[in-house]
mmCIF file of C-alpha atoms in Angstrom:
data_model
loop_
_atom_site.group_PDB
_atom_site.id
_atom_site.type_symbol
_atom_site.label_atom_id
_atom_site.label_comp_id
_atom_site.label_asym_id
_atom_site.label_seq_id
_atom_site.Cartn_x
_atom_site.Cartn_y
_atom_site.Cartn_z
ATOM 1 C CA UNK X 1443 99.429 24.965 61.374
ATOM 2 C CA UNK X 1444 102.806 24.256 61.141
ATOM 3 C CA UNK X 1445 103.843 20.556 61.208
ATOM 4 C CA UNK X 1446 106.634 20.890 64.084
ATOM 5 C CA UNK X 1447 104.149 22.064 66.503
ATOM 6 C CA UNK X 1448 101.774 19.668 67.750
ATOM 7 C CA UNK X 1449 98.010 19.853 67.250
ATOM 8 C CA UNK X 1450 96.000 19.594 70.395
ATOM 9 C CA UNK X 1451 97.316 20.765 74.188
ATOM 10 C CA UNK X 1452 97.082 18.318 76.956
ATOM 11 C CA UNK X 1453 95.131 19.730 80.061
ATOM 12 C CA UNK X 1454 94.990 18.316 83.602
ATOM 13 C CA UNK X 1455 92.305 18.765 86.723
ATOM 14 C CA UNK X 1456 94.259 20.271 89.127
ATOM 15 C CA UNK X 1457 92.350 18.399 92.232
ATOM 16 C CA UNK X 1458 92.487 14.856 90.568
ATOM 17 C CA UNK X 1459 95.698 14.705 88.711
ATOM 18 C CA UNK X 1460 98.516 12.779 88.977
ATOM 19 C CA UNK X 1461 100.973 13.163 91.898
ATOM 20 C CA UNK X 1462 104.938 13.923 91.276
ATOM 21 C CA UNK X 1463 107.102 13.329 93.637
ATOM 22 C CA UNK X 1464 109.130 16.418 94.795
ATOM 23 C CA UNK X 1465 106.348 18.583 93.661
ATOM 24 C CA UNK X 1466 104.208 19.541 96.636
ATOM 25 C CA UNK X 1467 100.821 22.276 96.476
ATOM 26 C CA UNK X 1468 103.335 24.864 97.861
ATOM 27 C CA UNK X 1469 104.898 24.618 94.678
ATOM 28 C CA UNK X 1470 102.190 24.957 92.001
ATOM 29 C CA UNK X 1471 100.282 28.008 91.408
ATOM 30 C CA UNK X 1472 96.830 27.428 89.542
ATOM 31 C CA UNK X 1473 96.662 30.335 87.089
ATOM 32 C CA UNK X 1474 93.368 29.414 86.255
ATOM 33 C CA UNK X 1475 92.623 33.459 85.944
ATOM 34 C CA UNK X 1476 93.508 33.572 82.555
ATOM 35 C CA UNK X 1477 90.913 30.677 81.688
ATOM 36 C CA UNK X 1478 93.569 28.550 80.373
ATOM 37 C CA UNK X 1479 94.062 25.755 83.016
ATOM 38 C CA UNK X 1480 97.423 25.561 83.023
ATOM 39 C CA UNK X 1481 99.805 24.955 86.616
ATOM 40 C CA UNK X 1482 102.422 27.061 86.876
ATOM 41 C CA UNK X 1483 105.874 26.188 89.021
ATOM 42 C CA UNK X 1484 106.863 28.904 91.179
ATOM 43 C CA UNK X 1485 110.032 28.138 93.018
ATOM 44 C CA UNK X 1486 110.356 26.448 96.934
ATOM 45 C CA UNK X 1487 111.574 27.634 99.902
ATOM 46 C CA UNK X 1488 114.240 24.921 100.117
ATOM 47 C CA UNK X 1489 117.589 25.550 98.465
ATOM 48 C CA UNK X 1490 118.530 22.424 97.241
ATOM 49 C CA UNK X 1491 122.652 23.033 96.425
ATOM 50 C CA UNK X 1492 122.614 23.866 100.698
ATOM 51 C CA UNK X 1493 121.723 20.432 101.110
ATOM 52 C CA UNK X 1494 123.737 18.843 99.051
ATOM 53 C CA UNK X 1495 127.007 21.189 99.459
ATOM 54 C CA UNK X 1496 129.325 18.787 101.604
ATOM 55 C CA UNK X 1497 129.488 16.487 98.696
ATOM 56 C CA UNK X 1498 129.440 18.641 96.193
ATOM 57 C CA UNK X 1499 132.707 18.479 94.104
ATOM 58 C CA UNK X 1500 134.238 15.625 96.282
ATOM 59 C CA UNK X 1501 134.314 12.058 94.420
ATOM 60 C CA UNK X 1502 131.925 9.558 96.382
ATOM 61 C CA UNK X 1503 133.599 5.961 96.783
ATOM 62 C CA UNK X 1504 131.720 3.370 96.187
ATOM 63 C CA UNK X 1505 131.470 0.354 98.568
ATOM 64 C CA UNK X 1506 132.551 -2.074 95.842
ATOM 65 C CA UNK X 1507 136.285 -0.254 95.934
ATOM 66 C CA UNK X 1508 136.244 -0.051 100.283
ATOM 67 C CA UNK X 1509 137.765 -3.844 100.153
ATOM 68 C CA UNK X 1510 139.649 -4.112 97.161
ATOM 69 C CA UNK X 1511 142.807 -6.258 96.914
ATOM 70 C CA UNK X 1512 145.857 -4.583 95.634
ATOM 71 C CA UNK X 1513 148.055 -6.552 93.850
ATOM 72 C CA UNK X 1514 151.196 -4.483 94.766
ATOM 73 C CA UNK X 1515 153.989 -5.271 91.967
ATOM 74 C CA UNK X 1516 151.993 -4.613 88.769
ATOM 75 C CA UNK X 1517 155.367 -4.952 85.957
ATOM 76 C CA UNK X 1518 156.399 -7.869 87.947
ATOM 77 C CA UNK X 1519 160.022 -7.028 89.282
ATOM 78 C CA UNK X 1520 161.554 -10.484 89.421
ATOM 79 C CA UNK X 1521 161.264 -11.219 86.142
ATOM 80 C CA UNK X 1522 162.927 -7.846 84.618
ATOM 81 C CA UNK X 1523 166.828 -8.325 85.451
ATOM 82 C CA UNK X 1524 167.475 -4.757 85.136
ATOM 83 C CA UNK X 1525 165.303 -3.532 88.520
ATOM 84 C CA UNK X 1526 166.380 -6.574 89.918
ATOM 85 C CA UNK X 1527 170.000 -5.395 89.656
ATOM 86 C CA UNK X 1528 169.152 -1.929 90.783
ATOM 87 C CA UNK X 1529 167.655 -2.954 94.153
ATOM 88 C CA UNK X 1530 170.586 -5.805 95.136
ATOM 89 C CA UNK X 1531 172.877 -3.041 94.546
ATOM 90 C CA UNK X 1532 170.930 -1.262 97.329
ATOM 91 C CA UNK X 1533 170.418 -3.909 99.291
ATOM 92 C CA UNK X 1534 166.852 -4.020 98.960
ATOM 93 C CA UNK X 1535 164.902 -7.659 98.043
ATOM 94 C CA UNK X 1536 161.242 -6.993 99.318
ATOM 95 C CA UNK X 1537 159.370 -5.002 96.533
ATOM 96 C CA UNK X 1538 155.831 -3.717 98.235
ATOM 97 C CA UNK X 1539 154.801 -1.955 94.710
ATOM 98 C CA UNK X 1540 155.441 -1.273 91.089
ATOM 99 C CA UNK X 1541 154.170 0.623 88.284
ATOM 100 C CA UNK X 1542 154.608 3.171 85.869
ATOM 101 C CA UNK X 1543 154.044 6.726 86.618
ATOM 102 C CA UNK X 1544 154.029 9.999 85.492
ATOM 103 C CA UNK X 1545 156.382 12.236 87.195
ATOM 104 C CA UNK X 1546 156.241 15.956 86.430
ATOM 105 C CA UNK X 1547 159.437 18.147 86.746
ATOM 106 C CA UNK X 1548 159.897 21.670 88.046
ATOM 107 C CA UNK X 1549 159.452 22.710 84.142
ATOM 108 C CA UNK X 1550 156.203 21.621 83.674
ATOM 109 C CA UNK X 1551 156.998 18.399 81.532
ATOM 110 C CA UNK X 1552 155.630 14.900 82.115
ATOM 111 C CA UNK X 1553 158.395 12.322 82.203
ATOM 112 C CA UNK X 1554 157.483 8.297 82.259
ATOM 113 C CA UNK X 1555 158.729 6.449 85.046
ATOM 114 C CA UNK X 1556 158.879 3.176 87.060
ATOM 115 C CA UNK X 1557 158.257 3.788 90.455
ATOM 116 C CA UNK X 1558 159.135 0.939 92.728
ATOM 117 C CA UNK X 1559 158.705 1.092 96.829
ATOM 118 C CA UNK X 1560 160.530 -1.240 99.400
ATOM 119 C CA UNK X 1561 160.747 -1.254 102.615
ATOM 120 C CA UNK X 1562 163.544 1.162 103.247
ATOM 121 C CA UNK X 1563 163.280 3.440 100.552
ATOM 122 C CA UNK X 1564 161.395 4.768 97.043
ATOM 123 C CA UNK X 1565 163.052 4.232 93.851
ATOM 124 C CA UNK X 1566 162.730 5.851 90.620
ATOM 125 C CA UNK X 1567 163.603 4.282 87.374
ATOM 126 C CA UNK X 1568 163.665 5.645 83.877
ATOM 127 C CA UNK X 1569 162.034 2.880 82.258
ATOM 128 C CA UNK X 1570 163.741 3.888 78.463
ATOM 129 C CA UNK X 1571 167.146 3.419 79.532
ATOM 130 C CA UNK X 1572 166.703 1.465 82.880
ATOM 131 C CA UNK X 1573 168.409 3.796 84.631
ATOM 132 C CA UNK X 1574 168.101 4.880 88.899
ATOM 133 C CA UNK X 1575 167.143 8.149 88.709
ATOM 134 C CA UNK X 1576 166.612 9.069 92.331
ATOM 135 C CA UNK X 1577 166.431 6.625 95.693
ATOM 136 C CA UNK X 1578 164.436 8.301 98.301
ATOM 137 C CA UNK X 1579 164.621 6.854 101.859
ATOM 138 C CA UNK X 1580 161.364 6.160 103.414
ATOM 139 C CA UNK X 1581 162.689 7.870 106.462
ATOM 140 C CA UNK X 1582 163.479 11.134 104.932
ATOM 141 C CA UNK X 1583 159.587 11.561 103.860
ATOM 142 C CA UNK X 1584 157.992 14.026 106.086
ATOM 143 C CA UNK X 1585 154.279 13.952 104.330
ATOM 144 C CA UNK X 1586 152.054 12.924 101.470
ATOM 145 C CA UNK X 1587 150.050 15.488 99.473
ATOM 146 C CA UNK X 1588 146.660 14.408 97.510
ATOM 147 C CA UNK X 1589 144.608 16.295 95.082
ATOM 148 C CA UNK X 1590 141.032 16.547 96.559
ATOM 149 C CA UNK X 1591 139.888 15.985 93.007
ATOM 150 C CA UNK X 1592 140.503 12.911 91.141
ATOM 151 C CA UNK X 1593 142.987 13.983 88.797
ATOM 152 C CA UNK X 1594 145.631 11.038 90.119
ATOM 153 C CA UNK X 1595 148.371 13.822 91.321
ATOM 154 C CA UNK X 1596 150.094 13.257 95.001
ATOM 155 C CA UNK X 1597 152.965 15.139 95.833
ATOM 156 C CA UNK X 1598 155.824 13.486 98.347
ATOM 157 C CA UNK X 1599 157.241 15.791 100.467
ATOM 158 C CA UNK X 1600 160.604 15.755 101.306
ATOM 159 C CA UNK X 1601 162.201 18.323 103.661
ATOM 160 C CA UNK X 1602 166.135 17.427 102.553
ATOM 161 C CA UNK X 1603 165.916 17.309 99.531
ATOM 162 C CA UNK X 1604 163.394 18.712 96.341
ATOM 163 C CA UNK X 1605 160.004 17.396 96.448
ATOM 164 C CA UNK X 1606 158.347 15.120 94.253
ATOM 165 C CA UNK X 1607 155.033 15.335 92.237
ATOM 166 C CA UNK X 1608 153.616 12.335 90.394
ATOM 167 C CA UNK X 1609 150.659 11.481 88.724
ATOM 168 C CA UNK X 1610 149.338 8.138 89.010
ATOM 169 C CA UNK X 1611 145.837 6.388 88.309
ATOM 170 C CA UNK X 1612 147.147 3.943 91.430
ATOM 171 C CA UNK X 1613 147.677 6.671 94.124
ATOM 172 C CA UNK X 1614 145.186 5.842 96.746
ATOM 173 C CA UNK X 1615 147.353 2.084 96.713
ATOM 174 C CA UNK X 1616 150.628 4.321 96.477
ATOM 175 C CA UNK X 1617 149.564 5.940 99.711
ATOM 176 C CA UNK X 1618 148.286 2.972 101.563
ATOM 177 C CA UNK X 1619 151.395 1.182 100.616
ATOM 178 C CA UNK X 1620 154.039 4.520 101.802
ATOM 179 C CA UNK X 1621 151.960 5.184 104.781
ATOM 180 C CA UNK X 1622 152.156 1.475 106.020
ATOM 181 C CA UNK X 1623 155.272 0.577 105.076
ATOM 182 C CA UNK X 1624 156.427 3.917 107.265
ATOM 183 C CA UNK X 1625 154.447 2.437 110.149
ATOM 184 C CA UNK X 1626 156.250 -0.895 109.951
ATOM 185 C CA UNK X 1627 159.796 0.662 109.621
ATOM 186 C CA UNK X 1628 159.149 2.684 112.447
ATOM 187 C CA UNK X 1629 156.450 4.547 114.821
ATOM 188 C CA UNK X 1630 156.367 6.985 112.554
ATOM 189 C CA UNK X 1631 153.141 7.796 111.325
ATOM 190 C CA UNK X 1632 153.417 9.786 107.585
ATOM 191 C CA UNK X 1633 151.185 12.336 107.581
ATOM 192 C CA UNK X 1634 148.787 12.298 104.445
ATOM 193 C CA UNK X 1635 146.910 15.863 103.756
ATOM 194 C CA UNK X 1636 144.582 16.755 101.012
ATOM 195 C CA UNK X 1637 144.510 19.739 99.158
ATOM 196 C CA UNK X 1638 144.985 21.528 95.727
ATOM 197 C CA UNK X 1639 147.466 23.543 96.181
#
């Protein structure tokens, strides 16, 4: 006998053996025929991926993350002179959030960015040479567009202009903040769809 296989087979009493949960009589078949003992699985009549299909593929949020405080300015804007400049010049003070972000041109390429909101408008900053690279009213956004999968990319749509698509591992607090700061500037709700396309 080889050493890899073991030595002696473990048989159970079908009436007095231990109970499994999931695994009801429907599903065991006692092919006690054969004089062997053994309890085969056949399969059940319930299809288990039915069930389950509404969540399947879709990220479940967990209730630690439902009241989570969001800092907002994350490369703290008053201290760097530069952004401060930038947003004086445009007569914005109020910064509702900063970070860095991917943003991915028409190309294909990934560029780094800062991307700063206000309350009038979205900025974007090249963070290597602290230059504005594009101000985007708030007013001139017609909608939001999420990935339904969580691969951080949200696309800002922006009727006048070319549209912007950005990845970020912040975009559910990038939304939250664009969609309320919209409501405050005016009665305008932004419209926020989901899809991956």
């Amino acid at each position: 006998m080889s050493r890899h296989q073991p030595s002696r087979r473990t048989q159970f009493d079908s009436a007095g053996g231990p109970r499994y949960d999931g695994i009801d009589d429907e599903t065991l078949d006692d092919d006690s025929a054969d004089g062997s003992g053994s309890l085969k699985l056949r399969p059940s009549n319930s299809n288990v991926t039915e069930d389950l299909e509404p969540f399947m593929g879709v990220k479940v949020r967990r209730k630690a993350s439902r009241h989570r405080d969001y800092v907002g300015d994350y490369l703290d804007v008053q201290s760097r002179p530069y952004l401060m400049k930038i947003l004086e010049k445009q007569g914005d003070r109020k910064v509702l959030f900063a970070d860095k972000v991917l943003k991915i041109t028409g190309s294909g390429k990934m560029k780094r960015r800062t991307l700063l909101i206000t309350d009038f408008a979205i900025y974007i900053v090249d963070p290597d040479t602290d230059v504005l690279k594009r101000r985007i009213a708030l007013a001139a956004v017609e909608r939001l567009c999420l990935s339904e999968l969580s691969d951080n990319f949200f696309a800002i749509i922006i009727p006048t202009e070319y549209d912007l698509l950005m990845a970020s591992t912040r975009k559910t607090e990038i939304v939250t903040v664009l969609v309320d700061a919209t409501k405050s500037a005016s009665d305008y709700e932004l419209e926020v769809s989901l899809s991956n396309r």
